[in-house]
Each structure stands twice: as structure tokens, then as C-alpha cells.
Short mmCIF file of C-alpha atoms in Angstrom, two decimals:
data_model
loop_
_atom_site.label_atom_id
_atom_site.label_comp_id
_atom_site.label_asym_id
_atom_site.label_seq_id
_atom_site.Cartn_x
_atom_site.Cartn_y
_atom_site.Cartn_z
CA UNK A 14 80.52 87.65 38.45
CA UNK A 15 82.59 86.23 35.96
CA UNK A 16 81.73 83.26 33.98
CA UNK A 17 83.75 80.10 32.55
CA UNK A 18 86.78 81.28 30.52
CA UNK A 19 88.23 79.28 28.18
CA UNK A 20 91.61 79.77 25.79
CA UNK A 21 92.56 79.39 23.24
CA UNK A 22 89.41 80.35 20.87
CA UNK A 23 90.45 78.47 18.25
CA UNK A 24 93.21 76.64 17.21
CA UNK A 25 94.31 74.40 14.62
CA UNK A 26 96.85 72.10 14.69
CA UNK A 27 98.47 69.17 12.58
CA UNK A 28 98.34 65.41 13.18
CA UNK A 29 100.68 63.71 15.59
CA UNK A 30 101.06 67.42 17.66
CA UNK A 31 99.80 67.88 21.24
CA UNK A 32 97.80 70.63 22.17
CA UNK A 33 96.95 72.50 26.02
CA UNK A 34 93.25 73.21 26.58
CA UNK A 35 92.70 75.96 29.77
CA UNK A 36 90.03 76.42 31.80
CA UNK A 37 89.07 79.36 34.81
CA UNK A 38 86.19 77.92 36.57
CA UNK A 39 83.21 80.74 38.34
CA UNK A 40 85.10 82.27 41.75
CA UNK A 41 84.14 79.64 44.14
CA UNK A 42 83.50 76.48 41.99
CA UNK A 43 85.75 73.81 43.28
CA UNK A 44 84.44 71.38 40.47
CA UNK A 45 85.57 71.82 36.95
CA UNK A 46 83.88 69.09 34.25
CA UNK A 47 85.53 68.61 30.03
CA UNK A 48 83.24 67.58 27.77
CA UNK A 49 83.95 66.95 23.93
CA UNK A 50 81.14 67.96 21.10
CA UNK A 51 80.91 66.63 17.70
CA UNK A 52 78.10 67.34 15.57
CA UNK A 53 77.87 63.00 15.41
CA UNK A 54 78.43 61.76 18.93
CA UNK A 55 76.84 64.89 20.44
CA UNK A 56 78.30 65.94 24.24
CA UNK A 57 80.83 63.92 25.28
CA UNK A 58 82.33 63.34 28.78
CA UNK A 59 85.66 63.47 28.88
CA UNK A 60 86.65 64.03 32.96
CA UNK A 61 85.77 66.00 36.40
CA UNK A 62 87.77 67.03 38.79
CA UNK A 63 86.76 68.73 42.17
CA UNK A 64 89.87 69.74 44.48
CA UNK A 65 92.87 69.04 42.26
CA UNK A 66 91.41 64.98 42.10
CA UNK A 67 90.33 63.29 38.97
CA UNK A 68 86.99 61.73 40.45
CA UNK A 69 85.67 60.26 37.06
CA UNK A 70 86.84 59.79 33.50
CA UNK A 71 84.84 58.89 30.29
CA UNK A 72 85.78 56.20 27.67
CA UNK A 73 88.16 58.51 26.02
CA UNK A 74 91.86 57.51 25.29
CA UNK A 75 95.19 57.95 27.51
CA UNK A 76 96.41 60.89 24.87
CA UNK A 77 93.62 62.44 26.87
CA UNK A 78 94.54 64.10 29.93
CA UNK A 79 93.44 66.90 32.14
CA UNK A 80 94.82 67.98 35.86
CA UNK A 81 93.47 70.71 38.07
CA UNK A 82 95.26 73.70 40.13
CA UNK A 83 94.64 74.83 43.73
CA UNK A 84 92.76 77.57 42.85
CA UNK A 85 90.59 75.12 40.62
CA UNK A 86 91.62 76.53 37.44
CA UNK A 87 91.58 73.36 35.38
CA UNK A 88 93.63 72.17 32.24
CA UNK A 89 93.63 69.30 29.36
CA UNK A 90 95.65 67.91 27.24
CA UNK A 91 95.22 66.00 23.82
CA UNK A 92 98.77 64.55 23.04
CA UNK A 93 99.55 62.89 19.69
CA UNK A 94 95.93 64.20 17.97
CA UNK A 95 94.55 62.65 15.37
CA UNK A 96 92.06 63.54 12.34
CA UNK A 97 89.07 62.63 15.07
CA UNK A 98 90.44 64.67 18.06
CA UNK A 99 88.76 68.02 15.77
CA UNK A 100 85.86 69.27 17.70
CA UNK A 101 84.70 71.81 20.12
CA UNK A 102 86.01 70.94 24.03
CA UNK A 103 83.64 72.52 26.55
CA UNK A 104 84.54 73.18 30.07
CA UNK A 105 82.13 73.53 32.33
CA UNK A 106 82.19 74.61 36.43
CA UNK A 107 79.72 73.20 39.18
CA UNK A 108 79.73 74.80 42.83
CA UNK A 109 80.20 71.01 43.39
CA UNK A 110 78.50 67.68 41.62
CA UNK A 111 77.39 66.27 45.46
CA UNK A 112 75.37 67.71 48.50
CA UNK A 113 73.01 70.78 49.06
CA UNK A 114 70.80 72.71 46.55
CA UNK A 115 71.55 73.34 43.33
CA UNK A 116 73.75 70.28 43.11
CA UNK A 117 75.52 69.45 39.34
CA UNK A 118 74.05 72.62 38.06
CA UNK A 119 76.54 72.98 35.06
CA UNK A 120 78.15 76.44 33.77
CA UNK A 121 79.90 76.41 30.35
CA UNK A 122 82.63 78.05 29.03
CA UNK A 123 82.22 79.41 25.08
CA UNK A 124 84.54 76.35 24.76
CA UNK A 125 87.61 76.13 22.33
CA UNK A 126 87.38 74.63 18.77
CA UNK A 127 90.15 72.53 17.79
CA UNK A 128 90.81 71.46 13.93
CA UNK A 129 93.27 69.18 13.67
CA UNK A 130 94.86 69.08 9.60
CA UNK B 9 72.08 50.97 25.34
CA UNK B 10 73.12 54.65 25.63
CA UNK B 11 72.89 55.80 28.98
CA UNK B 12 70.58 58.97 28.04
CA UNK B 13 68.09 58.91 25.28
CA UNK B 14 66.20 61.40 23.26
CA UNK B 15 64.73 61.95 20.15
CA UNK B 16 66.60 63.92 17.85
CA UNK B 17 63.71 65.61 16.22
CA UNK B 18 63.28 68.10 14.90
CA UNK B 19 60.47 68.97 16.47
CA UNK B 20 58.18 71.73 14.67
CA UNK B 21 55.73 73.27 16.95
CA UNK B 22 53.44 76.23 16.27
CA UNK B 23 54.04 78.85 17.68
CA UNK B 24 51.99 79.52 20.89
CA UNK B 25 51.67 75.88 21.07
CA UNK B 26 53.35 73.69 24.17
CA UNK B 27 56.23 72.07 23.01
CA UNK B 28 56.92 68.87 24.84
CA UNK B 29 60.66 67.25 24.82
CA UNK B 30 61.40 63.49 26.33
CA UNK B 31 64.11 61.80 28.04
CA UNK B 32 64.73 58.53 29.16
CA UNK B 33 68.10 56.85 31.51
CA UNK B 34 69.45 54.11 31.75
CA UNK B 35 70.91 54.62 36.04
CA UNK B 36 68.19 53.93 38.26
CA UNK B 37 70.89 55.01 41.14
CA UNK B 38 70.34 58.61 39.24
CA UNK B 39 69.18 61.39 41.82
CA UNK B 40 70.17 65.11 39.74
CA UNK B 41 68.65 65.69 36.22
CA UNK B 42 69.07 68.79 33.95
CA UNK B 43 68.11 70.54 30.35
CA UNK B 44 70.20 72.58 29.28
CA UNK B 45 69.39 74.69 25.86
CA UNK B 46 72.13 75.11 22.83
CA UNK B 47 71.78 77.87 20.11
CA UNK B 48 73.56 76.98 17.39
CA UNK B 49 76.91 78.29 17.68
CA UNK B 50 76.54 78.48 21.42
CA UNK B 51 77.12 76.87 24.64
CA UNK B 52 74.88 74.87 26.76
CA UNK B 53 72.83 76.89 29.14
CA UNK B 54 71.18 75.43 32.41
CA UNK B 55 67.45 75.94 31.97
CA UNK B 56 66.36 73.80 34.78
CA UNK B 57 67.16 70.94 36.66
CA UNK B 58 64.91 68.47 38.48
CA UNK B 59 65.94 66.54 41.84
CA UNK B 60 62.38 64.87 43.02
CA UNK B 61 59.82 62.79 41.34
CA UNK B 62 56.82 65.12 40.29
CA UNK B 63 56.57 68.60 38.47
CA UNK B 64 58.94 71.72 38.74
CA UNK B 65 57.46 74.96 37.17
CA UNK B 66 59.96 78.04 36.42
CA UNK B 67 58.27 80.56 34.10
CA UNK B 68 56.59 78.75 30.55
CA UNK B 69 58.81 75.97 31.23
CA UNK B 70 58.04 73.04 33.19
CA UNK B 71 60.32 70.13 33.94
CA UNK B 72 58.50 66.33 34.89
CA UNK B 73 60.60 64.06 37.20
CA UNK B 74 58.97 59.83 36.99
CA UNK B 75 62.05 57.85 38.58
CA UNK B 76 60.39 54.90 38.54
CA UNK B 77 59.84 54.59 34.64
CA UNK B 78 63.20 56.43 34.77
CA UNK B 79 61.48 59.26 32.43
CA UNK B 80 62.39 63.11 32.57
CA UNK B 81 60.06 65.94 30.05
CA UNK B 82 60.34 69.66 29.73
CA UNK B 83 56.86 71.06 28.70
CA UNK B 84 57.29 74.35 26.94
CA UNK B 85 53.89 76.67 27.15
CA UNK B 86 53.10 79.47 25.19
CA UNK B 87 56.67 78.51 22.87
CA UNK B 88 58.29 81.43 21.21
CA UNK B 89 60.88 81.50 17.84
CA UNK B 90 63.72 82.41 20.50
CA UNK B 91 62.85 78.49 22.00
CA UNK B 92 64.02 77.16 18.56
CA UNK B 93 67.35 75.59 19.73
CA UNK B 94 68.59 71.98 20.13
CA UNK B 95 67.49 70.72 23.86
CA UNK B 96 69.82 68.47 25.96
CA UNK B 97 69.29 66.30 28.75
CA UNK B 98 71.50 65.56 31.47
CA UNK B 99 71.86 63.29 33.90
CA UNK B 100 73.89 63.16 36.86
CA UNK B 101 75.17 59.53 37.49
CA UNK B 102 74.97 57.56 40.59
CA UNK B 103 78.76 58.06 41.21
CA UNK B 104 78.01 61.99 41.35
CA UNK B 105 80.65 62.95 39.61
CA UNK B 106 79.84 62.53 36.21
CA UNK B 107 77.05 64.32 33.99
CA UNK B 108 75.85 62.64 31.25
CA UNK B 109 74.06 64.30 28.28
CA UNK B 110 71.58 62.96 25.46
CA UNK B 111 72.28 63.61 21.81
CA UNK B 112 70.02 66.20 21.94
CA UNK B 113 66.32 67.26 20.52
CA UNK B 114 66.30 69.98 17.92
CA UNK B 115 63.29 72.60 18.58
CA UNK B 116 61.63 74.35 15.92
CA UNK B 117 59.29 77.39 16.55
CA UNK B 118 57.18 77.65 13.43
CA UNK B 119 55.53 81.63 13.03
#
């Protein structure tokens, strides 16, 4: 079975540009969590979404977006970055966050490490 | 008041030794807790996760559940160099849609 995959890698990009962050969840996870990590504020939430709804957000700016796709592949975007917005963005799929065994159980992507210049 | 607290260590522990790693919350409405384990360089990985008050034994590790002083450990026996990683806890909120992690213990396995 195929785990989280995340593009780009890497990328680097320069202050004031916007950048696309994808994210293709385990077959059959409907919920698909972002998480920002910096070696000083440590994991980050950013937002989940289960079923194509934002159901939470963290205490992160509106250049911070995300959306998800009917077949739960999930998406972010960082628009305007800044100097601060450099980091590593983990993605991370859940069967679902709510109800039954194994409930919030978290699988990351290798995530996708952003430098901003 | 951060929502989920740990000590950052590092932690040195002698190999062989148990290697104990604590975690405190702030949501009382909590019900889902986790520890994941990051290599440097890595991901998170899901080592175990913890849904009742009590113990929960998978191999050398052992996860402790106390909801009422709104505490969560992971006990490692027998601990090996490959445990030496940075330990995170997680904690699924009362809204159950949102996971929140601590800043993380670093682990170190000493020969």
C-alpha cells in the first residue's frame, strides 16, 4: 500500500511569491491533516480536512490556505511568503480523526521543505 | 500555557536501561493520545497511541494513559541506539479534528 506522497521535495522561492504544496493521502483516508515544522516552534498545526471540508484551522495567517479534492487528495497554499514561511510542511492522512479503532492514528508524508530567499 | 508539554531533554539513557518520556495537556475534553518518533531528517512515525486510562504494552514500549492528572508516559525497556530520536506527543483535541503535538523530547541511547 502506498504511503503519503508529497511534491515538490524541495523548493525555494523568493519573498512576496506564492507557492502550491500537494498532498496524496493512503487509498482510503478521507482525512488529510498540514502541519508546519521549525526547528523553534516544533510541529505546528496548520489545518484538517476530511471530505473536501475544512473542519479545523490553527493560528496561522489568511496567506495560509489549503482545500481538499473528492478523491481526498489535499492541497495548500502559502501566498505572499515571507522570510518565516521557510520550513518543512508535513502532510499527514488519518482513516478519519472520529469514531472506531484506531481513531487519529497519523501517517506522514516525507513532507516538502520550503526556503524562502 | 501550551496546550501539550514535554521536556525537551535530551535525555541520555544507558543502554539496556528503561527510558521513560512525559507528557502533560492542557484539554481535559481530550479522549485520543499518540507518540510518534522523529529521526533526524525524517518524518514522524506512529509508535503508539493510547485511548483509555491505564497501561498499553506493544513490544519494549509501553504507553501510560492518567486522564485525571491529564498525564501521558512512554516507558522504553531494554532501550537500544536505534531509540535515539526526538519523541513527540500528540494529542487529539476535544473538537476531534485537530492533533496537537509537544515540542518534542530528544532521546539519547548511550553504548
Amino acid at each position: 500500500k502506498a504511503g503519503v506522497t508529497q511534491t515538490p521535495r524541495y523548493l525555494i522561492k523568493t519573498r512576496g511569491q506564492q507557492v502550491t504544496l500537494s498532498c496524496s493521502p493512503i487509498s482510503g483516508h478521507r482525512s488529510v491533516s498540514w502541519y508546519q515544522q521549525t526547528p523553534g516552534q516544533g510541529l505546528q498545526f496548520l489545518f484538517e480536512y476530511f471530505s473536501e471540508t475544512q473542519r479545523n484551522k490553527g493560528n496561522f495567517p489568511g496567506r495560509f490556505s489549503g482545500r481538499q479534492f473528492s478523491n481526498s487528495r489535499s492541497e495548500m497554499n502559502v501566498s505572499t511568503l515571507e522570510l518565516g514561511d521557510s520550513a518543512l510542511y508535513l502532510c499527514a492522512s488519518s482513516l478519519a480523526l472520529a469514531g472506531g479503532p484506531d481513531t487519529g492514528e497519523l501517517f506522514f508524508g516525507e513532507g516538502s521543505r520550503l526556503t524562502v530567499l | 500555557q501550551k496546550e501539550v508539554e514535554q521536556n525537551s531533554g535530551p535525555l541520555s539513557v544507558p543502554e539496556g536501561a528503561i527510558a521513560s518520556l512525559n507528557c502533560t495537556y492542557s484539554d481535559r475534553g481530550s479522549q485520543s493520545f499518540f507518540w510518534y518518533r522523529q529521526y533526524s531528517g525524517k518524518s514522524p512515525e506512529l509508535i503508539m497511541s493510547i485511548y483509555s486510562n491505564g497501561d498499553k504494552e506493544d513490544g519494549r514500549f509501553t504507553a501510560q494513559l492518567n486522564k485525571a492528572s491529564q498525564y501521558v508516559s512512554l516507558l522504553i525497556r531494554d532501550s537500544q541506539p536505534s531509540d535515539s530520536a526526538t519523541y513527540l506527543c500528540a494529542v487529539m483535541d476535544s473538537s476531534a479534528s485537530k492533533i496537537i503535538f509537544g515540542s518534542g523530547t530528544r532521546l539519547s541511547i548511550r553504548p
